[in-house]
Amino acid sequence: MAESGAPATVYFDHAATSWPKPDAVLDAMRAAILDAGGNPGRGAHRLAVAASRTILEARGSVSKLLCVPEPRDLVFTAGCTEGLNLAIKGLLRPGDRVVVSSMEHNAVARPLNMLAAAGVIVDVVRADQYGRIDADVLERVVAQSRTRAVICQHASNVTGSIQPVGDLADIAHAAGALLIVDGAQGAGHMRVDIGALGADVYASSGHKGLLGPQGVGVLYLSPEIEPEELKQGGSGGNSEDPMQPRLRPDRYEAGTSNTPGIAGLGAAARYLAHNGTGIIRLERDLTARMYEGLLGIDGLRVLGPPPGEERAPVLSVVHERIECDRIAFELDRNYGIAVRAGLHCAPWAHESVGTLESGALRFGIGYGLTAEDVDFALAAMRAICG
Ligand code: PMP
């Protein structure tokens, strides 16, 4: 029990944002504010230089973790949404055709819906009942007409399905198209080698599997592409130039950076460099344990890939009688278990797997959870659904 008398939090909402964060993240953010509190890239005094160094080191650490060959190609953003908006709006023009998976989050769907109204052609490839995109099906859609870009998530925040993004990179490139990957549920939860993956764009949140704070994200842009920047403004240098500099990463990071957030993300990347493999293994084991337990509860449908298939640490369920909001409320109030219920900002994905009406109750598994927590959550589910 927490001091207030309420049950202590058992946090199963990692797919929304990870919690808690490693101590190293908090320490780095505190140090950034106390000891590197100047404006990065602006000024030659010691606090400004320390701020610049903090960002440089963080860019190096995250690039190393995600195997980005040139750190200047890794842009810090405010989150995955901002990165996807930058890539989508910066690359697509009226008349371009884009092929997109039906599992996409609103961070992809909404910018595309807006661009569709301005003349971008959007063709959606339907996932199967498990929320998986079939690379052969997508290849046939790409072949139907000239395609500027393929957009697909690395893993689904609704079903946990892992999409074949490596194959999609080959398919897109063979057709002369770009591949844009939404890695919000990928980075940190699985090994990501951006250099080997071959995607032209890989956007991710900093605050989910990467264990950084909220308000920071990463965007990889291959050196071959030059998307328009989303915003123009101060870049700390060449102030006499009336136009936004084209130099990376400055071009895409106008305005004062979120130095404490970036410092936290850099520390998280260094933490994951040492502990990430163990965390991924543990998440996999806990997900399998939870999946098995959920399958044994009467009246529950577990979304996503069938047992035995690799999946991201996301488990969503729908009960045949009890609304998911109701279950989420009881889990929180009576057990202190934090989950998410509803449409998860991904109506396309719910439409794809037949849960647009019901929504789903989602367990997001991640850093800090234990087998005992999983067993506790399963017992709570049995009690509520029984
Ligand atoms: N894409 C997916 C698949 C997501 O799960 C999320 C977060 N729910 C986003 C994009 C948006 O990420 P952020 O909150 O970092 O903007």
Short mmCIF file of C-alpha atoms and ligand atoms in Angstrom, two decimals:
data_model
loop_
_atom_site.label_atom_id
_atom_site.label_comp_id
_atom_site.label_asym_id
_atom_site.label_seq_id
_atom_site.Cartn_x
_atom_site.Cartn_y
_atom_site.Cartn_z
CA MET A 1 0.00 0.00 0.00
CA ALA A 2 1.15 3.53 -0.73
CA GLU A 3 1.13 6.01 2.20
CA SER A 4 -2.24 7.44 1.13
CA GLY A 5 -3.88 4.04 1.66
CA ALA A 6 -4.32 3.56 -2.08
CA PRO A 7 -2.63 0.50 -3.56
CA ALA A 8 0.94 1.11 -4.83
CA THR A 9 1.16 1.61 -8.58
CA VAL A 10 1.88 -1.43 -10.70
CA TYR A 11 2.66 0.20 -14.00
CA PHE A 12 1.49 -1.59 -17.15
CA ASP A 13 1.24 1.45 -19.43
CA HIS A 14 4.71 1.32 -21.00
CA ALA A 15 3.32 1.48 -24.54
CA ALA A 16 2.07 4.99 -23.70
CA THR A 17 5.18 6.09 -21.82
CA SER A 18 7.71 4.21 -19.70
CA TRP A 19 7.72 4.64 -15.94
CA PRO A 20 9.74 4.77 -13.78
CA LYS A 21 12.93 5.96 -15.49
CA PRO A 22 16.41 4.77 -14.53
CA ASP A 23 18.04 6.99 -11.86
CA ALA A 24 20.74 7.89 -14.39
CA VAL A 25 18.10 9.74 -16.44
CA LEU A 26 17.02 11.86 -13.49
CA ASP A 27 20.63 12.55 -12.52
CA ALA A 28 21.52 13.66 -16.05
CA MET A 29 18.51 15.99 -16.25
CA ARG A 30 19.36 17.55 -12.92
CA ALA A 31 22.99 18.00 -13.97
CA ALA A 32 21.89 19.58 -17.26
CA ILE A 33 19.83 22.17 -15.41
CA LEU A 34 22.39 22.84 -12.69
CA ASP A 35 25.72 22.53 -14.48
CA ALA A 36 24.88 22.99 -18.17
CA GLY A 37 22.11 25.56 -17.92
CA GLY A 38 23.25 27.87 -20.74
CA ASN A 39 21.74 27.97 -24.21
CA PRO A 40 23.31 25.24 -26.39
CA GLY A 41 25.07 26.60 -29.47
CA ARG A 42 24.50 30.18 -28.35
CA GLY A 43 27.35 31.86 -26.48
CA ALA A 44 30.90 31.01 -25.53
CA HIS A 45 30.54 31.07 -21.74
CA ARG A 46 31.01 27.89 -19.80
CA LEU A 47 27.35 27.09 -19.16
CA ALA A 48 26.53 27.45 -22.87
CA VAL A 49 29.51 25.32 -23.86
CA ALA A 50 28.49 22.69 -21.30
CA ALA A 51 24.97 22.65 -22.77
CA SER A 52 26.35 22.17 -26.30
CA ARG A 53 28.56 19.35 -25.05
CA THR A 54 25.60 17.68 -23.32
CA ILE A 55 23.66 17.61 -26.58
CA LEU A 56 26.66 16.45 -28.59
CA GLU A 57 27.24 13.57 -26.17
CA ALA A 58 23.57 12.62 -26.16
CA ARG A 59 23.47 12.60 -29.96
CA GLY A 60 26.51 10.33 -29.94
CA SER A 61 25.04 7.97 -27.34
CA VAL A 62 21.65 7.60 -29.05
CA SER A 63 23.30 7.20 -32.48
CA LYS A 64 25.51 4.45 -31.09
CA LEU A 65 22.56 2.64 -29.50
CA LEU A 66 20.50 2.76 -32.70
CA CYS A 67 23.51 2.14 -34.99
CA VAL A 68 23.16 5.42 -36.87
CA PRO A 69 26.36 5.73 -38.93
CA GLU A 70 26.57 9.57 -38.81
CA PRO A 71 25.21 11.29 -35.67
CA ARG A 72 24.40 14.45 -37.67
CA ASP A 73 21.66 12.42 -39.38
CA LEU A 74 19.92 11.94 -36.03
CA VAL A 75 17.67 14.89 -35.23
CA PHE A 76 16.22 15.54 -31.78
CA THR A 77 12.49 16.24 -31.89
CA ALA A 78 9.75 16.80 -29.34
CA GLY A 79 8.58 13.20 -29.84
CA CYS A 80 7.68 10.65 -32.46
CA THR A 81 4.68 12.71 -33.60
CA GLU A 82 6.86 15.69 -34.46
CA GLY A 83 9.40 13.50 -36.27
CA LEU A 84 6.71 11.84 -38.37
CA ASN A 85 5.11 15.20 -39.18
CA LEU A 86 8.49 16.54 -40.27
CA ALA A 87 9.19 13.58 -42.54
CA ILE A 88 5.68 13.28 -43.99
CA LYS A 89 5.07 16.98 -44.60
CA GLY A 90 8.68 17.65 -45.55
CA LEU A 91 8.84 14.93 -48.21
CA LEU A 92 5.39 14.55 -49.76
CA ARG A 93 3.97 16.97 -52.34
CA PRO A 94 0.55 17.16 -54.05
CA GLY A 95 0.34 14.44 -56.70
CA ASP A 96 2.72 12.11 -54.81
CA ARG A 97 1.38 8.68 -53.98
CA VAL A 98 2.03 7.09 -50.61
CA VAL A 99 1.37 3.47 -49.63
CA VAL A 100 0.67 3.13 -45.92
CA SER A 101 -0.22 0.27 -43.59
CA SER A 102 -3.68 0.09 -42.05
CA MET A 103 -2.12 -0.30 -38.60
CA GLU A 104 -0.82 3.25 -38.35
CA HIS A 105 -1.25 5.55 -35.37
CA ASN A 106 -2.86 8.97 -35.75
CA ALA A 107 0.67 10.43 -35.76
CA VAL A 108 0.80 9.08 -39.32
CA ALA A 109 -2.88 8.95 -40.24
CA ARG A 110 -3.75 12.55 -39.38
CA PRO A 111 -0.89 14.25 -41.26
CA LEU A 112 -1.70 11.99 -44.22
CA ASN A 113 -5.42 12.81 -44.03
CA MET A 114 -4.47 16.48 -44.10
CA LEU A 115 -2.14 16.03 -47.07
CA ALA A 116 -4.76 13.93 -48.88
CA ALA A 117 -7.02 16.97 -48.85
CA ALA A 118 -4.18 18.85 -50.57
CA GLY A 119 -3.73 16.27 -53.34
CA VAL A 120 -1.43 13.58 -51.94
CA ILE A 121 -2.74 10.14 -52.96
CA VAL A 122 -2.95 7.77 -49.99
CA ASP A 123 -3.34 4.02 -50.59
CA VAL A 124 -3.85 1.89 -47.50
CA VAL A 125 -2.66 -1.74 -47.27
CA ARG A 126 -4.86 -3.78 -44.95
CA ALA A 127 -3.33 -5.86 -42.19
CA ASP A 128 -4.51 -9.40 -41.48
CA GLN A 129 -6.67 -10.35 -38.49
CA TYR A 130 -3.58 -10.41 -36.26
CA GLY A 131 -2.57 -6.88 -37.21
CA ARG A 132 0.31 -8.03 -39.42
CA ILE A 133 1.28 -6.43 -42.71
CA ASP A 134 2.12 -8.95 -45.43
CA ALA A 135 5.14 -7.72 -47.41
CA ASP A 136 3.91 -9.49 -50.60
CA VAL A 137 0.53 -7.77 -50.41
CA LEU A 138 2.20 -4.41 -49.89
CA GLU A 139 4.57 -5.06 -52.79
CA ARG A 140 1.60 -5.64 -55.12
CA VAL A 141 -0.01 -2.36 -54.04
CA VAL A 142 3.27 -0.49 -54.52
CA ALA A 143 3.57 -1.96 -58.04
CA GLN A 144 0.14 -0.65 -59.09
CA SER A 145 1.36 2.86 -59.66
CA ARG A 146 4.35 5.17 -59.16
CA THR A 147 4.97 5.47 -55.41
CA ARG A 148 6.87 8.21 -53.60
CA ALA A 149 6.91 6.64 -50.14
CA VAL A 150 5.89 3.62 -48.10
CA ILE A 151 5.00 4.32 -44.47
CA CYS A 152 4.81 1.58 -41.88
CA GLN A 153 5.24 1.19 -38.17
CA HIS A 154 7.94 -1.03 -36.68
CA ALA A 155 5.46 -2.50 -34.19
CA SER A 156 1.82 -1.86 -33.38
CA ASN A 157 0.76 -0.04 -30.23
CA VAL A 158 -2.56 -1.92 -30.42
CA THR A 159 -1.71 -5.53 -31.31
CA GLY A 160 2.04 -5.74 -30.68
CA SER A 161 2.53 -7.09 -34.21
CA ILE A 162 6.05 -6.57 -35.52
CA GLN A 163 5.99 -5.49 -39.16
CA PRO A 164 8.56 -6.72 -41.72
CA VAL A 165 10.24 -3.32 -42.09
CA GLY A 166 13.50 -4.75 -43.50
CA ASP A 167 11.59 -6.37 -46.38
CA LEU A 168 9.55 -3.21 -46.85
CA ALA A 169 12.77 -1.19 -47.27
CA ASP A 170 13.80 -3.50 -50.14
CA ILE A 171 10.35 -3.32 -51.71
CA ALA A 172 10.18 0.46 -51.47
CA HIS A 173 13.68 0.97 -52.85
CA ALA A 174 13.16 -1.46 -55.74
CA ALA A 175 10.18 0.70 -56.72
CA GLY A 176 12.15 3.94 -56.37
CA ALA A 177 10.20 4.88 -53.24
CA LEU A 178 11.29 5.89 -49.74
CA LEU A 179 10.52 3.93 -46.56
CA ILE A 180 9.36 5.92 -43.53
CA VAL A 181 9.18 3.89 -40.31
CA ASP A 182 7.23 4.83 -37.18
CA GLY A 183 9.47 3.30 -34.53
CA ALA A 184 7.55 4.51 -31.47
CA GLN A 185 6.97 0.92 -30.30
CA GLY A 186 10.22 -0.41 -31.71
CA ALA A 187 13.29 1.40 -30.37
CA GLY A 188 14.28 0.14 -26.92
CA HIS A 189 11.85 -2.81 -27.03
CA MET A 190 13.84 -4.56 -29.75
CA ARG A 191 17.29 -4.19 -31.17
CA VAL A 192 17.25 -1.48 -33.81
CA ASP A 193 20.11 -1.20 -36.28
CA ILE A 194 19.19 1.78 -38.41
CA GLY A 195 22.24 1.39 -40.62
CA ALA A 196 21.31 -2.20 -41.48
CA LEU A 197 17.54 -1.66 -41.65
CA GLY A 198 17.79 0.54 -44.73
CA ALA A 199 14.84 2.81 -43.89
CA ASP A 200 15.13 6.36 -45.20
CA VAL A 201 13.36 7.71 -42.14
CA TYR A 202 13.07 6.19 -38.66
CA ALA A 203 11.14 8.23 -36.11
CA SER A 204 10.76 7.27 -32.47
CA SER A 205 9.68 8.58 -29.12
CA GLY A 206 12.35 9.15 -26.50
CA HIS A 207 9.96 8.48 -23.64
CA LYS A 208 8.78 4.93 -24.32
CA GLY A 209 11.15 1.98 -24.76
CA LEU A 210 14.15 4.32 -24.92
CA LEU A 211 13.43 5.23 -21.25
CA GLY A 212 14.03 8.96 -21.66
CA PRO A 213 11.76 11.73 -20.41
CA GLN A 214 8.63 13.00 -22.14
CA GLY A 215 9.00 15.83 -24.65
CA VAL A 216 11.92 14.38 -26.57
CA GLY A 217 12.18 12.08 -29.56
CA VAL A 218 14.57 11.07 -32.31
CA LEU A 219 14.33 11.23 -36.07
CA TYR A 220 16.81 9.55 -38.37
CA LEU A 221 17.00 11.03 -41.88
CA SER A 222 19.17 9.21 -44.38
CA PRO A 223 21.84 11.42 -45.99
CA GLU A 224 20.15 10.90 -49.38
CA ILE A 225 16.99 12.82 -48.48
CA GLU A 226 16.44 16.50 -47.77
CA PRO A 227 12.95 17.00 -46.34
CA GLU A 228 11.78 20.56 -45.88
CA GLU A 229 12.10 21.62 -42.24
CA LEU A 230 8.88 22.05 -40.21
CA LYS A 231 10.01 25.29 -38.59
CA GLN A 232 12.52 28.03 -39.27
CA GLY A 233 14.34 30.09 -36.66
CA GLY A 234 17.52 30.63 -34.73
CA SER A 235 20.21 28.01 -35.12
CA GLY A 236 22.96 29.64 -33.11
CA GLY A 237 25.23 30.36 -36.09
CA ASN A 238 25.21 32.19 -39.45
CA SER A 239 22.69 34.65 -38.08
CA GLU A 240 23.22 36.96 -41.09
CA ASP A 241 21.77 34.29 -43.42
CA PRO A 242 18.09 35.15 -44.07
CA MET A 243 17.27 31.49 -44.72
CA GLN A 244 17.33 28.37 -42.57
CA PRO A 245 20.80 26.73 -42.77
CA ARG A 246 20.88 23.42 -44.66
CA LEU A 247 23.50 21.94 -42.36
CA ARG A 248 22.39 18.93 -40.29
CA PRO A 249 21.18 18.66 -37.62
CA ASP A 250 20.80 22.47 -37.26
CA ARG A 251 18.35 22.68 -40.15
CA TYR A 252 15.80 20.61 -38.28
CA GLU A 253 16.39 21.89 -34.74
CA ALA A 254 15.49 25.60 -34.92
CA GLY A 255 15.06 27.34 -31.57
CA THR A 256 16.47 26.52 -28.15
CA SER A 257 16.71 22.76 -27.67
CA ASN A 258 15.18 20.78 -24.83
CA THR A 259 18.59 20.33 -23.23
CA PRO A 260 17.42 18.65 -19.98
CA GLY A 261 15.23 16.25 -21.97
CA ILE A 262 17.99 15.45 -24.43
CA ALA A 263 20.44 14.97 -21.53
CA GLY A 264 18.00 12.50 -19.98
CA LEU A 265 17.61 10.64 -23.26
CA GLY A 266 21.39 10.50 -23.72
CA ALA A 267 21.76 8.98 -20.25
CA ALA A 268 18.95 6.52 -21.02
CA ALA A 269 20.76 5.46 -24.20
CA ARG A 270 23.96 4.84 -22.25
CA TYR A 271 21.95 2.88 -19.67
CA LEU A 272 20.40 0.77 -22.44
CA ALA A 273 23.80 0.20 -24.05
CA HIS A 274 24.67 -1.75 -20.88
CA ASN A 275 21.31 -3.15 -19.84
CA GLY A 276 19.19 -3.14 -23.00
CA THR A 277 19.72 -6.75 -24.02
CA GLY A 278 18.66 -7.97 -20.57
CA ILE A 279 15.64 -5.65 -20.57
CA ILE A 280 14.53 -6.89 -24.01
CA ARG A 281 14.89 -10.50 -22.87
CA LEU A 282 12.93 -9.86 -19.68
CA GLU A 283 10.18 -8.02 -21.58
CA ARG A 284 9.91 -10.95 -23.96
CA ASP A 285 9.58 -13.45 -21.09
CA LEU A 286 7.04 -11.33 -19.23
CA THR A 287 5.02 -10.82 -22.41
CA ALA A 288 4.91 -14.57 -23.05
CA ARG A 289 3.87 -15.22 -19.43
CA MET A 290 1.17 -12.57 -19.57
CA TYR A 291 -0.07 -13.78 -22.95
CA GLU A 292 -0.44 -17.33 -21.73
CA GLY A 293 -2.27 -16.18 -18.61
CA LEU A 294 -4.66 -13.94 -20.53
CA LEU A 295 -5.49 -16.74 -22.98
CA GLY A 296 -6.73 -18.77 -20.03
CA ILE A 297 -9.30 -16.19 -18.90
CA ASP A 298 -12.84 -16.90 -20.10
CA GLY A 299 -14.48 -14.32 -22.32
CA LEU A 300 -11.26 -12.53 -23.27
CA ARG A 301 -10.02 -12.12 -26.82
CA VAL A 302 -6.29 -11.40 -26.97
CA LEU A 303 -5.37 -9.28 -29.98
CA GLY A 304 -2.26 -9.65 -32.10
CA PRO A 305 -0.05 -12.47 -33.34
CA PRO A 306 -0.80 -16.06 -32.29
CA PRO A 307 1.15 -17.72 -29.46
CA GLY A 308 4.74 -18.58 -30.27
CA GLU A 309 5.16 -15.72 -32.72
CA GLU A 310 7.50 -12.88 -31.91
CA ARG A 311 5.71 -9.73 -30.78
CA ALA A 312 6.36 -6.38 -29.16
CA PRO A 313 5.60 -6.17 -25.41
CA VAL A 314 2.05 -4.97 -25.99
CA LEU A 315 -0.96 -7.12 -25.07
CA SER A 316 -4.43 -5.83 -25.78
CA VAL A 317 -7.61 -7.66 -24.85
CA VAL A 318 -11.35 -7.29 -25.36
CA HIS A 319 -13.91 -8.90 -23.05
CA GLU A 320 -17.10 -10.26 -24.58
CA ARG A 321 -19.31 -8.60 -21.93
CA ILE A 322 -17.36 -6.13 -19.77
CA GLU A 323 -16.33 -2.82 -21.30
CA CYS A 324 -12.60 -2.17 -21.31
CA ASP A 325 -13.03 1.20 -19.55
CA ARG A 326 -14.75 -0.61 -16.69
CA ILE A 327 -11.93 -3.15 -16.35
CA ALA A 328 -9.28 -0.40 -16.49
CA PHE A 329 -11.11 1.53 -13.78
CA GLU A 330 -11.30 -1.50 -11.49
CA LEU A 331 -7.67 -2.43 -12.10
CA ASP A 332 -6.62 1.07 -11.09
CA ARG A 333 -8.94 1.59 -8.15
CA ASN A 334 -8.77 -1.84 -6.53
CA TYR A 335 -5.30 -3.03 -7.48
CA GLY A 336 -3.24 0.04 -8.40
CA ILE A 337 -2.66 -1.45 -11.85
CA ALA A 338 -2.18 1.21 -14.52
CA VAL A 339 -3.28 0.19 -18.03
CA ARG A 340 -4.85 2.00 -20.95
CA ALA A 341 -8.33 1.46 -22.38
CA GLY A 342 -9.91 2.82 -25.55
CA LEU A 343 -8.75 3.38 -29.12
CA HIS A 344 -5.08 4.17 -28.37
CA CYS A 345 -4.98 7.00 -30.96
CA ALA A 346 -5.08 4.36 -33.66
CA PRO A 347 -8.59 4.02 -35.14
CA TRP A 348 -7.22 2.55 -38.39
CA ALA A 349 -5.57 -0.26 -36.44
CA HIS A 350 -8.75 -0.99 -34.47
CA GLU A 351 -10.74 -1.00 -37.70
CA SER A 352 -8.23 -3.51 -39.10
CA VAL A 353 -8.67 -5.99 -36.26
CA GLY A 354 -12.38 -5.40 -35.65
CA THR A 355 -12.23 -3.48 -32.38
CA LEU A 356 -13.27 0.02 -33.51
CA GLU A 357 -16.53 -0.24 -31.54
CA SER A 358 -15.21 -1.85 -28.38
CA GLY A 359 -11.73 -0.36 -28.15
CA ALA A 360 -9.30 -2.53 -26.22
CA LEU A 361 -7.66 -2.82 -22.83
CA ARG A 362 -3.89 -2.63 -23.23
CA PHE A 363 -1.12 -3.97 -21.03
CA GLY A 364 2.16 -2.33 -22.04
CA ILE A 365 5.07 -4.29 -20.58
CA GLY A 366 8.45 -2.74 -19.89
CA TYR A 367 11.39 -1.86 -17.71
CA GLY A 368 10.77 -2.30 -13.97
CA LEU A 369 8.06 -4.97 -14.16
CA THR A 370 8.57 -8.44 -12.71
CA ALA A 371 7.03 -11.91 -13.06
CA GLU A 372 5.25 -11.24 -9.73
CA ASP A 373 3.67 -8.10 -11.21
CA VAL A 374 2.44 -10.12 -14.19
CA ASP A 375 0.96 -12.79 -11.90
CA PHE A 376 -0.67 -10.07 -9.79
CA ALA A 377 -2.23 -8.48 -12.88
CA LEU A 378 -3.46 -11.86 -14.12
CA ALA A 379 -5.05 -12.61 -10.75
CA ALA A 380 -6.74 -9.20 -10.81
CA MET A 381 -8.04 -9.86 -14.33
CA ARG A 382 -9.40 -13.25 -13.28
CA ALA A 383 -11.18 -11.65 -10.33
CA ILE A 384 -12.70 -8.85 -12.44
CA CYS A 385 -13.64 -10.99 -15.44
CA GLY A 386 -14.63 -14.13 -13.52
N1 PMP B 1 3.26 6.02 -33.17
C1 PMP B 1 2.92 5.01 -32.35
C2 PMP B 1 2.79 3.61 -32.89
C3 PMP B 1 2.70 5.26 -31.00
O1 PMP B 1 2.37 4.27 -30.17
C4 PMP B 1 2.83 6.59 -30.50
C5 PMP B 1 2.57 6.92 -29.05
N2 PMP B 1 1.35 6.45 -28.58
C6 PMP B 1 3.20 7.60 -31.41
C7 PMP B 1 3.41 7.28 -32.73
C8 PMP B 1 3.38 9.03 -30.95
O2 PMP B 1 4.52 9.15 -30.15
P1 PMP B 1 4.85 10.46 -29.26
O3 PMP B 1 3.94 10.40 -28.09
O4 PMP B 1 6.28 10.33 -28.89
O5 PMP B 1 4.62 11.66 -30.12
#
